[in-house]
Short mmCIF file of C-alpha atoms and ligand atoms in Angstrom, two decimals:
data_model
loop_
_atom_site.label_atom_id
_atom_site.label_comp_id
_atom_site.label_asym_id
_atom_site.label_seq_id
_atom_site.Cartn_x
_atom_site.Cartn_y
_atom_site.Cartn_z
CA MET A 1 24.64 30.04 -5.83
CA TRP A 2 24.87 31.21 -9.42
CA LYS A 3 25.73 34.88 -8.73
CA GLY A 4 28.65 34.88 -11.23
CA ARG A 5 26.63 35.19 -14.41
CA PHE A 6 23.70 37.24 -13.14
CA GLN A 7 23.45 41.00 -12.72
CA THR A 8 20.04 41.33 -11.10
CA GLU A 9 18.44 39.48 -8.21
CA THR A 10 15.83 36.80 -8.79
CA SER A 11 12.34 38.27 -8.52
CA ASN A 12 10.62 37.60 -5.23
CA LEU A 13 7.70 36.09 -7.09
CA VAL A 14 9.99 33.67 -8.89
CA LYS A 15 11.57 32.74 -5.56
CA ARG A 16 8.15 31.96 -4.13
CA TYR A 17 7.16 30.09 -7.24
CA GLY A 18 10.28 27.98 -7.48
CA GLU A 19 11.05 27.17 -3.89
CA SER A 20 10.76 23.57 -2.74
CA ILE A 21 12.24 23.96 0.73
CA SER A 22 8.73 24.15 2.23
CA TYR A 23 8.38 20.44 1.49
CA ASP A 24 11.74 18.98 0.48
CA TRP A 25 13.25 19.91 3.87
CA ARG A 26 12.22 16.44 4.88
CA LEU A 27 14.99 14.99 2.71
CA TYR A 28 17.55 16.58 5.04
CA ALA A 29 18.87 13.38 6.63
CA HIS A 30 19.33 11.71 3.25
CA ASP A 31 20.92 14.84 1.80
CA ILE A 32 23.42 14.91 4.66
CA GLU A 33 24.14 11.20 4.42
CA GLY A 34 24.76 11.60 0.68
CA SER A 35 27.03 14.60 1.21
CA ILE A 36 29.14 12.75 3.75
CA ALA A 37 29.65 9.92 1.23
CA HIS A 38 30.42 12.45 -1.52
CA ALA A 39 33.04 14.09 0.70
CA ALA A 40 34.72 10.72 1.06
CA ALA A 41 34.89 10.44 -2.74
CA LEU A 42 36.30 13.97 -3.00
CA GLN A 43 38.98 13.07 -0.47
CA ASP A 44 39.68 9.87 -2.37
CA ALA A 45 40.09 11.93 -5.58
CA GLY A 46 42.46 14.34 -3.83
CA ILE A 47 40.12 17.37 -4.05
CA ILE A 48 39.95 17.76 -0.29
CA ASN A 49 42.23 16.46 2.43
CA LYS A 50 41.32 14.34 5.43
CA THR A 51 41.04 17.35 7.74
CA GLU A 52 38.63 19.02 5.35
CA GLU A 53 36.62 15.81 5.03
CA ARG A 54 36.35 15.59 8.80
CA ALA A 55 35.29 19.25 9.05
CA ILE A 56 32.57 18.62 6.48
CA GLY A 57 31.33 15.56 8.36
CA ARG A 58 31.32 17.40 11.65
CA GLY A 59 29.55 20.43 10.19
CA LEU A 60 26.90 18.33 8.49
CA ARG A 61 26.19 16.34 11.64
CA GLU A 62 25.79 19.60 13.56
CA ILE A 63 23.34 20.86 10.96
CA LYS A 64 21.39 17.63 11.26
CA LYS A 65 21.10 18.12 15.01
CA GLU A 66 20.00 21.73 14.52
CA ILE A 67 17.29 20.64 12.09
CA GLU A 68 16.10 17.92 14.42
CA SER A 69 15.95 20.22 17.43
CA GLY A 70 14.04 22.83 15.43
CA LYS A 71 16.86 25.38 15.65
CA PHE A 72 17.72 25.43 11.96
CA ARG A 73 16.28 28.35 9.96
CA PHE A 74 15.27 27.22 6.49
CA LYS A 75 15.43 30.04 3.97
CA THR A 76 13.04 30.24 1.03
CA SER A 77 15.61 32.37 -0.76
CA LEU A 78 17.91 29.32 -0.81
CA GLU A 79 15.25 27.44 -2.76
CA ASP A 80 15.69 23.84 -1.68
CA ILE A 81 17.13 21.55 0.95
CA HIS A 82 20.38 21.07 -0.95
CA MET A 83 21.27 24.76 -1.05
CA ASN A 84 20.02 25.41 2.49
CA ILE A 85 22.34 22.77 3.88
CA GLU A 86 25.29 23.69 1.67
CA ARG A 87 25.06 27.38 2.63
CA ALA A 88 24.75 26.57 6.34
CA LEU A 89 27.80 24.31 6.08
CA THR A 90 29.89 26.98 4.40
CA GLU A 91 28.84 29.54 7.02
CA LYS A 92 29.89 27.06 9.69
CA ILE A 93 33.20 25.73 8.37
CA GLY A 94 34.23 28.09 5.56
CA ALA A 95 36.32 26.90 2.61
CA PRO A 96 35.88 23.11 2.93
CA GLY A 97 32.13 23.69 2.80
CA ALA A 98 32.54 25.57 -0.46
CA LYS A 99 34.44 22.60 -1.92
CA LEU A 100 31.71 20.04 -1.19
CA HIS A 101 29.73 20.65 -4.36
CA THR A 102 32.71 19.78 -6.61
CA ALA A 103 31.81 17.21 -9.26
CA ARG A 104 28.22 17.21 -8.11
CA SER A 105 25.05 18.85 -9.34
CA ARG A 106 21.78 19.20 -7.58
CA ASN A 107 20.50 16.97 -10.36
CA ASP A 108 22.35 13.88 -9.21
CA GLN A 109 22.10 15.04 -5.61
CA VAL A 110 18.30 15.14 -5.65
CA ALA A 111 18.16 11.84 -7.54
CA LEU A 112 20.21 10.30 -4.75
CA ASP A 113 18.19 11.89 -1.95
CA VAL A 114 14.89 10.70 -3.38
CA ARG A 115 16.22 7.19 -3.87
CA LEU A 116 17.41 7.07 -0.27
CA TYR A 117 14.04 8.38 0.82
CA CYS A 118 12.09 5.84 -1.29
CA ARG A 119 14.30 3.08 0.05
CA ALA A 120 13.54 3.92 3.68
CA GLU A 121 9.85 4.47 3.05
CA SER A 122 9.46 1.26 1.04
CA LYS A 123 10.61 -0.58 4.12
CA ALA A 124 8.22 1.35 6.35
CA ILE A 125 5.27 0.60 4.06
CA HIS A 126 6.23 -3.04 3.66
CA ASN A 127 6.33 -3.51 7.41
CA ARG A 128 3.01 -1.78 7.93
CA ILE A 129 1.40 -4.04 5.35
CA LEU A 130 2.72 -6.99 7.32
CA ASP A 131 1.19 -5.56 10.50
CA LEU A 132 -2.18 -5.25 8.81
CA GLN A 133 -1.96 -8.83 7.55
CA LYS A 134 -1.31 -9.94 11.11
CA ALA A 135 -4.32 -7.96 12.35
CA LEU A 136 -6.58 -9.52 9.71
CA LEU A 137 -5.31 -12.95 10.63
CA SER A 138 -5.97 -12.33 14.31
CA LEU A 139 -9.56 -11.40 13.48
CA ALA A 140 -9.86 -14.52 11.31
CA VAL A 141 -8.79 -16.85 14.11
CA LYS A 142 -11.05 -15.21 16.69
CA GLN A 143 -14.18 -16.79 15.20
CA PRO A 144 -12.90 -19.67 13.11
CA GLU A 145 -16.40 -21.17 12.75
CA ALA A 146 -18.22 -18.06 11.57
CA VAL A 147 -19.88 -18.55 8.20
CA VAL A 148 -21.06 -15.72 5.97
CA PRO A 149 -22.72 -15.62 2.61
CA GLY A 150 -20.19 -15.05 -0.15
CA TYR A 151 -21.47 -12.51 -2.65
CA THR A 152 -21.25 -11.84 -6.35
CA HIS A 153 -22.97 -8.71 -7.68
CA LEU A 154 -23.59 -8.05 -3.97
CA GLN A 155 -26.23 -10.81 -4.14
CA ARG A 156 -25.91 -13.79 -1.84
CA GLY A 157 -24.10 -16.56 -3.67
CA GLN A 158 -22.60 -19.41 -1.68
CA PRO A 159 -21.55 -19.89 1.93
CA VAL A 160 -17.95 -19.23 2.94
CA LEU A 161 -16.07 -19.05 6.20
CA PHE A 162 -15.67 -15.46 7.34
CA SER A 163 -11.98 -16.22 7.84
CA HIS A 164 -11.74 -17.25 4.17
CA HIS A 165 -13.09 -13.82 3.22
CA LEU A 166 -10.51 -12.10 5.45
CA LEU A 167 -7.69 -14.25 4.10
CA ALA A 168 -8.53 -13.01 0.60
CA TYR A 169 -7.25 -9.61 1.75
CA VAL A 170 -4.17 -11.21 3.28
CA GLU A 171 -3.42 -12.62 -0.19
CA MET A 172 -3.86 -9.23 -1.88
CA LEU A 173 -1.59 -7.56 0.66
CA GLU A 174 1.00 -10.29 0.17
CA ARG A 175 1.19 -9.38 -3.52
CA ASP A 176 1.54 -5.72 -2.54
CA LYS A 177 4.52 -6.60 -0.37
CA GLU A 178 5.98 -8.53 -3.27
CA ARG A 179 5.56 -5.46 -5.49
CA ILE A 180 7.36 -3.32 -2.89
CA ARG A 181 10.24 -5.76 -2.70
CA ASP A 182 10.50 -5.94 -6.46
CA GLY A 183 10.42 -2.16 -6.95
CA TYR A 184 13.01 -1.84 -4.21
CA LYS A 185 15.62 -3.42 -6.51
CA ARG A 186 15.18 -0.59 -9.01
CA ILE A 187 15.19 2.11 -6.32
CA ASN A 188 18.35 0.68 -4.85
CA VAL A 189 20.75 1.98 -7.52
CA MET A 190 23.26 4.76 -6.80
CA PRO A 191 23.07 7.82 -9.11
CA LEU A 192 25.64 10.17 -7.53
CA GLY A 193 28.55 10.93 -9.84
CA SER A 194 26.24 11.55 -12.79
CA GLY A 195 26.68 15.28 -12.23
CA ALA A 196 24.32 17.61 -14.05
CA LEU A 197 23.96 15.12 -16.90
CA ALA A 198 27.40 14.09 -18.14
CA GLY A 199 29.35 13.07 -15.06
CA SER A 200 32.50 14.98 -14.23
CA THR A 201 36.07 15.40 -15.38
CA ILE A 202 37.13 14.75 -11.81
CA PRO A 203 37.68 11.01 -11.37
CA LEU A 204 35.18 10.08 -8.67
CA ASN A 205 35.23 6.65 -7.08
CA ARG A 206 31.55 5.87 -7.46
CA LYS A 207 32.01 2.40 -6.04
CA LEU A 208 33.24 3.93 -2.82
CA VAL A 209 30.14 6.14 -2.61
CA ALA A 210 27.85 3.18 -3.33
CA GLN A 211 29.57 1.16 -0.65
CA LYS A 212 29.29 3.94 1.94
CA LEU A 213 25.58 4.34 1.20
CA ASP A 214 24.96 0.61 1.02
CA PHE A 215 23.86 0.48 -2.62
CA PRO A 216 24.39 -2.86 -4.39
CA ALA A 217 24.33 -1.22 -7.84
CA ILE A 218 25.41 1.99 -9.62
CA THR A 219 23.55 3.77 -12.43
CA GLN A 220 25.24 3.12 -15.77
CA ASN A 221 24.09 6.14 -17.80
CA SER A 222 24.50 9.64 -16.41
CA MET A 223 21.71 11.09 -18.55
CA ASP A 224 19.25 8.43 -17.50
CA ALA A 225 20.35 8.74 -13.88
CA VAL A 226 19.46 12.43 -13.51
CA SER A 227 16.14 12.22 -15.33
CA ASP A 228 14.84 8.80 -14.31
CA ARG A 229 11.83 8.89 -12.04
CA ASP A 230 10.25 5.57 -13.02
CA PHE A 231 11.22 4.10 -9.67
CA ILE A 232 8.96 6.73 -8.07
CA ALA A 233 6.14 6.02 -10.52
CA GLU A 234 6.39 2.33 -9.65
CA LEU A 235 6.26 3.06 -5.95
CA LEU A 236 3.27 5.35 -6.46
CA PHE A 237 1.55 2.57 -8.40
CA THR A 238 2.23 0.06 -5.66
CA ILE A 239 0.91 2.51 -3.08
CA SER A 240 -2.18 3.09 -5.23
CA MET A 241 -2.71 -0.66 -5.43
CA VAL A 242 -2.43 -0.98 -1.66
CA GLY A 243 -4.90 1.89 -1.45
CA VAL A 244 -7.30 0.18 -3.85
CA HIS A 245 -7.10 -3.00 -1.76
CA LEU A 246 -7.73 -1.03 1.42
CA SER A 247 -10.58 0.76 -0.31
CA ARG A 248 -12.23 -2.56 -1.16
CA LEU A 249 -11.74 -3.72 2.41
CA SER A 250 -13.24 -0.40 3.50
CA GLU A 251 -16.33 -1.06 1.43
CA ASP A 252 -16.72 -4.51 3.01
CA VAL A 253 -16.23 -3.06 6.49
CA ILE A 254 -18.80 -0.35 5.81
CA LEU A 255 -21.34 -2.93 4.65
CA TRP A 256 -20.54 -5.35 7.48
CA ALA A 257 -20.91 -2.63 10.11
CA SER A 258 -24.33 -1.55 8.80
CA ALA A 259 -27.58 -2.61 10.47
CA GLU A 260 -28.49 -4.39 7.25
CA PHE A 261 -25.50 -6.75 7.37
CA GLY A 262 -24.38 -6.44 10.97
CA PHE A 263 -21.57 -9.00 10.58
CA ILE A 264 -19.05 -7.02 12.60
CA GLU A 265 -18.99 -4.43 15.30
CA LEU A 266 -16.22 -1.85 15.22
CA SER A 267 -14.89 -0.53 18.51
CA ASP A 268 -15.95 2.88 19.78
CA ALA A 269 -12.32 3.93 19.38
CA HIS A 270 -12.50 3.50 15.61
CA THR A 271 -15.90 4.97 14.87
CA THR A 272 -17.48 8.37 15.24
CA GLY A 273 -20.88 9.57 16.34
CA SER A 274 -23.23 12.02 14.73
CA SER A 275 -23.73 15.50 16.09
CA LEU A 276 -27.41 15.19 15.27
CA MET A 277 -28.48 11.55 15.37
CA PRO A 278 -27.69 10.09 18.79
CA GLN A 279 -27.91 6.45 17.70
CA LYS A 280 -25.23 6.67 14.96
CA LYS A 281 -21.91 4.86 14.99
CA ASN A 282 -20.15 5.68 11.77
CA PRO A 283 -17.30 3.77 10.09
CA ASP A 284 -15.41 6.97 9.19
CA VAL A 285 -12.01 5.30 9.09
CA ALA A 286 -13.13 3.04 6.26
CA GLU A 287 -14.88 5.88 4.46
CA LEU A 288 -11.83 8.12 4.72
CA THR A 289 -9.62 5.36 3.36
CA ARG A 290 -11.98 4.75 0.45
CA GLY A 291 -11.91 8.50 -0.14
CA LYS A 292 -8.16 8.95 0.15
CA THR A 293 -7.58 6.23 -2.43
CA GLY A 294 -8.63 8.70 -5.11
CA ARG A 295 -5.81 10.91 -3.97
CA LEU A 296 -3.28 8.08 -4.23
CA VAL A 297 -4.33 7.26 -7.77
CA GLY A 298 -4.27 10.99 -8.53
CA ASN A 299 -0.69 11.28 -7.28
CA LEU A 300 0.39 8.48 -9.63
CA MET A 301 -1.32 10.24 -12.54
CA THR A 302 0.34 13.52 -11.56
CA LEU A 303 3.80 12.03 -11.78
CA LEU A 304 3.23 10.08 -15.00
CA THR A 305 1.85 13.20 -16.63
CA THR A 306 4.82 15.23 -15.37
CA ILE A 307 7.31 12.81 -16.90
CA LYS A 308 5.62 12.08 -20.19
CA GLY A 309 6.74 15.04 -22.31
CA LEU A 310 10.19 15.68 -20.86
CA PRO A 311 13.14 15.95 -23.21
CA MET A 312 16.40 14.56 -21.90
CA THR A 313 17.68 15.14 -19.28
CA TYR A 314 16.87 16.97 -16.04
CA ASN A 315 14.11 19.55 -16.33
CA ARG A 316 12.77 21.60 -13.49
CA ASP A 317 9.38 19.95 -13.96
CA LEU A 318 10.91 17.08 -12.01
CA GLN A 319 10.76 19.10 -8.83
CA GLU A 320 7.04 18.35 -9.00
CA ASP A 321 7.73 14.68 -8.22
CA LYS A 322 8.07 15.27 -4.51
CA GLU A 323 4.72 16.50 -3.25
CA PRO A 324 2.72 13.62 -4.73
CA LEU A 325 5.35 11.17 -3.49
CA PHE A 326 5.41 12.56 0.04
CA ASP A 327 1.63 12.75 0.17
CA SER A 328 1.11 9.16 -0.99
CA ILE A 329 3.66 7.85 1.46
CA ASP A 330 2.22 9.78 4.40
CA GLN A 331 -1.32 8.76 3.61
CA ILE A 332 -0.73 5.08 2.97
CA LYS A 333 1.33 4.68 6.13
CA LEU A 334 -1.44 6.22 8.20
CA ALA A 335 -4.14 4.20 6.47
CA LEU A 336 -2.27 0.93 7.05
CA GLU A 337 -1.66 1.75 10.69
CA VAL A 338 -5.21 2.73 11.49
CA PHE A 339 -6.62 -0.28 9.64
CA ALA A 340 -4.37 -2.67 11.53
CA GLU A 341 -5.50 -1.16 14.82
CA MET A 342 -9.18 -1.19 13.86
CA MET A 343 -9.33 -4.72 12.43
CA ALA A 344 -7.44 -6.26 15.33
CA VAL A 345 -10.18 -5.27 17.80
CA ALA A 346 -13.27 -5.60 15.57
CA LYS A 347 -15.83 -8.15 16.76
CA VAL A 348 -17.66 -10.69 14.64
CA ARG A 349 -21.39 -10.87 15.43
CA GLU A 350 -22.00 -14.57 14.98
CA GLU A 351 -25.74 -14.33 15.62
CA ARG A 352 -25.96 -12.10 12.54
CA THR A 353 -23.67 -14.16 10.32
CA LEU A 354 -25.67 -17.23 11.33
CA ALA A 355 -28.96 -15.55 10.47
CA ALA A 356 -27.63 -14.51 7.08
CA THR A 357 -26.34 -17.98 6.24
CA SER A 358 -29.59 -19.68 7.20
CA ASP A 359 -30.81 -18.52 3.79
CA PRO A 360 -31.37 -21.91 2.03
CA PHE A 361 -30.84 -20.39 -1.40
CA LEU A 362 -27.12 -20.23 -0.58
CA LEU A 363 -27.17 -23.97 -1.20
CA ALA A 364 -28.92 -23.87 -4.57
CA THR A 365 -25.65 -24.56 -6.39
CA ASP A 366 -24.96 -27.45 -4.04
CA LEU A 367 -28.35 -28.93 -4.97
CA ALA A 368 -27.48 -28.64 -8.65
CA ASP A 369 -24.12 -30.32 -7.94
CA TYR A 370 -26.05 -33.07 -6.11
CA LEU A 371 -28.05 -33.79 -9.27
CA VAL A 372 -24.84 -33.79 -11.31
CA LEU A 373 -23.40 -36.43 -9.03
CA LYS A 374 -26.58 -38.44 -9.71
CA GLY A 375 -25.83 -38.27 -13.44
CA VAL A 376 -27.86 -35.21 -14.52
CA PRO A 377 -25.99 -32.93 -16.99
CA PHE A 378 -25.16 -29.62 -15.25
CA ARG A 379 -27.19 -27.42 -17.62
CA ASP A 380 -30.31 -29.52 -16.91
CA ALA A 381 -29.58 -29.54 -13.18
CA HIS A 382 -29.24 -25.74 -13.24
CA GLU A 383 -32.67 -25.42 -14.84
CA ILE A 384 -34.29 -27.91 -12.45
CA ILE A 385 -32.98 -26.05 -9.40
CA GLY A 386 -33.98 -22.73 -10.98
CA LYS A 387 -37.56 -23.99 -11.25
CA LEU A 388 -37.40 -25.37 -7.72
CA THR A 389 -36.25 -21.94 -6.50
CA ALA A 390 -39.12 -20.17 -8.27
CA HIS A 391 -41.49 -22.72 -6.74
CA SER A 392 -40.00 -22.13 -3.29
CA ILE A 393 -40.45 -18.37 -3.60
CA LYS A 394 -44.02 -18.75 -4.84
CA GLU A 395 -45.01 -21.23 -2.12
CA ARG A 396 -43.02 -19.39 0.56
CA ARG A 397 -41.48 -22.69 1.62
CA ASP A 398 -37.75 -23.28 1.90
CA PHE A 399 -35.80 -26.17 0.31
CA PRO A 400 -35.71 -28.23 3.53
CA ASP A 401 -39.53 -27.97 3.82
CA PHE A 402 -40.26 -29.91 0.62
CA ARG A 403 -41.10 -33.63 0.83
CA LEU A 404 -39.17 -36.11 -1.29
CA ASP A 405 -42.16 -36.69 -3.57
CA GLU A 406 -42.29 -32.95 -4.19
CA TYR A 407 -38.59 -32.93 -5.11
CA ARG A 408 -39.18 -35.86 -7.45
CA GLU A 409 -41.80 -33.85 -9.36
CA PHE A 410 -38.85 -31.70 -10.50
CA SER A 411 -36.47 -34.58 -11.14
CA THR A 412 -36.58 -38.28 -10.48
CA ALA A 413 -32.85 -38.13 -9.74
CA PHE A 414 -33.66 -36.78 -6.25
CA GLU A 415 -33.39 -39.41 -3.51
CA GLY A 416 -33.65 -39.53 0.26
CA ASP A 417 -30.09 -38.29 0.73
CA VAL A 418 -30.97 -34.86 -0.75
CA TYR A 419 -31.61 -33.45 2.74
CA ARG A 420 -27.99 -34.06 3.68
CA VAL A 421 -26.92 -31.50 1.06
CA LEU A 422 -29.07 -28.86 2.72
CA ASP A 423 -26.72 -28.36 5.63
CA ILE A 424 -24.26 -25.48 5.66
CA LYS A 425 -21.60 -27.47 7.49
CA THR A 426 -21.77 -30.34 4.99
CA ALA A 427 -21.77 -27.85 2.15
CA LEU A 428 -18.61 -26.16 3.41
CA LYS A 429 -16.82 -29.39 4.17
CA ALA A 430 -17.40 -30.54 0.60
CA ARG A 431 -15.49 -27.55 -0.81
CA LYS A 432 -12.14 -29.24 -0.62
CA ALA A 433 -10.39 -28.22 -3.84
CA ILE A 434 -7.20 -26.18 -3.46
CA GLY A 435 -8.20 -22.63 -2.56
CA ALA A 436 -11.83 -23.50 -1.69
CA PRO A 437 -13.22 -22.65 1.75
CA SER A 438 -13.61 -26.04 3.46
CA PRO A 439 -12.83 -25.63 7.18
CA GLY A 440 -9.90 -28.00 6.75
CA ASN A 441 -8.42 -25.92 3.94
CA VAL A 442 -8.95 -22.63 5.75
CA SER A 443 -7.38 -23.84 8.94
CA LYS A 444 -4.35 -25.03 6.95
CA GLN A 445 -4.12 -21.59 5.37
CA ILE A 446 -4.34 -19.94 8.78
CA THR A 447 -1.51 -22.10 10.06
CA LYS A 448 0.53 -21.34 6.97
CA TRP A 449 0.16 -17.58 7.42
CA GLN A 450 0.82 -17.78 11.16
CA LYS A 451 4.07 -19.60 10.51
CA GLN A 452 5.04 -17.27 7.70
CA PHE A 453 4.35 -14.12 9.74
CA ALA A 454 6.19 -15.46 12.75
CA THR A 455 9.33 -15.79 10.68
CA SER A 456 8.91 -12.99 8.14
CA LYS A 457 11.60 -10.43 8.43
CA ALA A 458 10.99 -6.72 8.23
CA LEU A 459 12.32 -5.38 4.93
N1 LIG B 1 14.88 21.26 -6.09
C1 LIG B 1 15.27 20.61 -7.28
C2 LIG B 1 14.41 19.37 -7.53
O1 LIG B 1 13.76 18.99 -6.64
C3 LIG B 1 16.68 20.18 -7.20
C4 LIG B 1 17.38 20.08 -8.52
C5 LIG B 1 17.49 21.41 -9.09
N2 LIG B 1 18.32 21.40 -10.27
C6 LIG B 1 18.39 22.44 -11.10
N3 LIG B 1 19.16 22.31 -12.10
N4 LIG B 1 17.70 23.51 -10.93
O2 LIG B 1 14.35 18.83 -8.60
#
């Protein structure tokens, strides 16, 4: 492609080192779509005529079919997807093919292709997040009554509805969708026409290209346009955040599926056995997801580090943006899909959640609140219940087992109604503040999400 200035062939080692066709082939459909729009601009500028434009379109569509049917032979010697397609087009249709690259550089071409790719994949990820939210919601409504201990420091804290715990993930994923939609605005800007770095002397109708490719905006600085990759960094961050959320869910699932917790049972289809221990049922999907999250964060770091020292404008370093991007997108899509499938058919083991929530200490805070409502300052109430807890552990008797006169040895504020506090159902019902897990609140939240998901549009 640059034979004019060079006397000797590129070394085979350099070809192997510099090629990107082994992975950027997957941009082919976007590359072709972009070239068809560029041909329209060339025709509009009078560089090619209508017949030539049609020949280009026809040739490119044929190439697309050949790639999709596996007939196309990608050549490492042609470095990347852009040159592979351009060469094949010229071999197919001759002169018009050789005119296609007028007023275009691979620098703005690749910027366009990657934006088109990120646009399509943002939608795919967004919609998979929605599917996972729906799966979590379906699990939440299966056992609306199930109560579990809520934990801090992985120590039992206070009772919550299991559905409230699941809805926490629905909230996190909602913010992830918001991040995707927000980043989408910055991806959705048309860079073609920026040339290598300084546009072109040929007057291209960039608005026409943007219109053909359905871009609402056009890049306003040619130098920025060919070297900007922050839209990819943002997407990689969002994907990492989704991964981190899935990784936290993974950790919960792993704990819940253990004999020690036993709150859920995963289906056979989403677990694996052990080649040695016949009794094992392992939550590999969750472990893999927790593991792959490191890779997602790594991919973000890879790109940021690649960009950080680059002088203006395009530098070949930028070719290194693609593998981390492709990898993160492939992995997060799979993770979201498999999680949606797994969570939708998981079963809650209510006998185990019930056993765990029969721990009376879960209501220690409620007892302190009880004293507060009787006029005891909270700090004093906290100390009184702390002493009562120590007493309970020493005596091996639970809160409900103490007589009123025993309670009154700790504080005379205790009265006959103290036993009413010691009921999980009452305790949950009392948690009525916005965002707290009273059954009334949670069921309102469930209805809200159901309505929202029924009407939410795919991106
Ligand atoms: N394969 C290259 C990339 O992915 C395309 C742009 C090459 N531009 C250049 N001036 N060598 O970044």
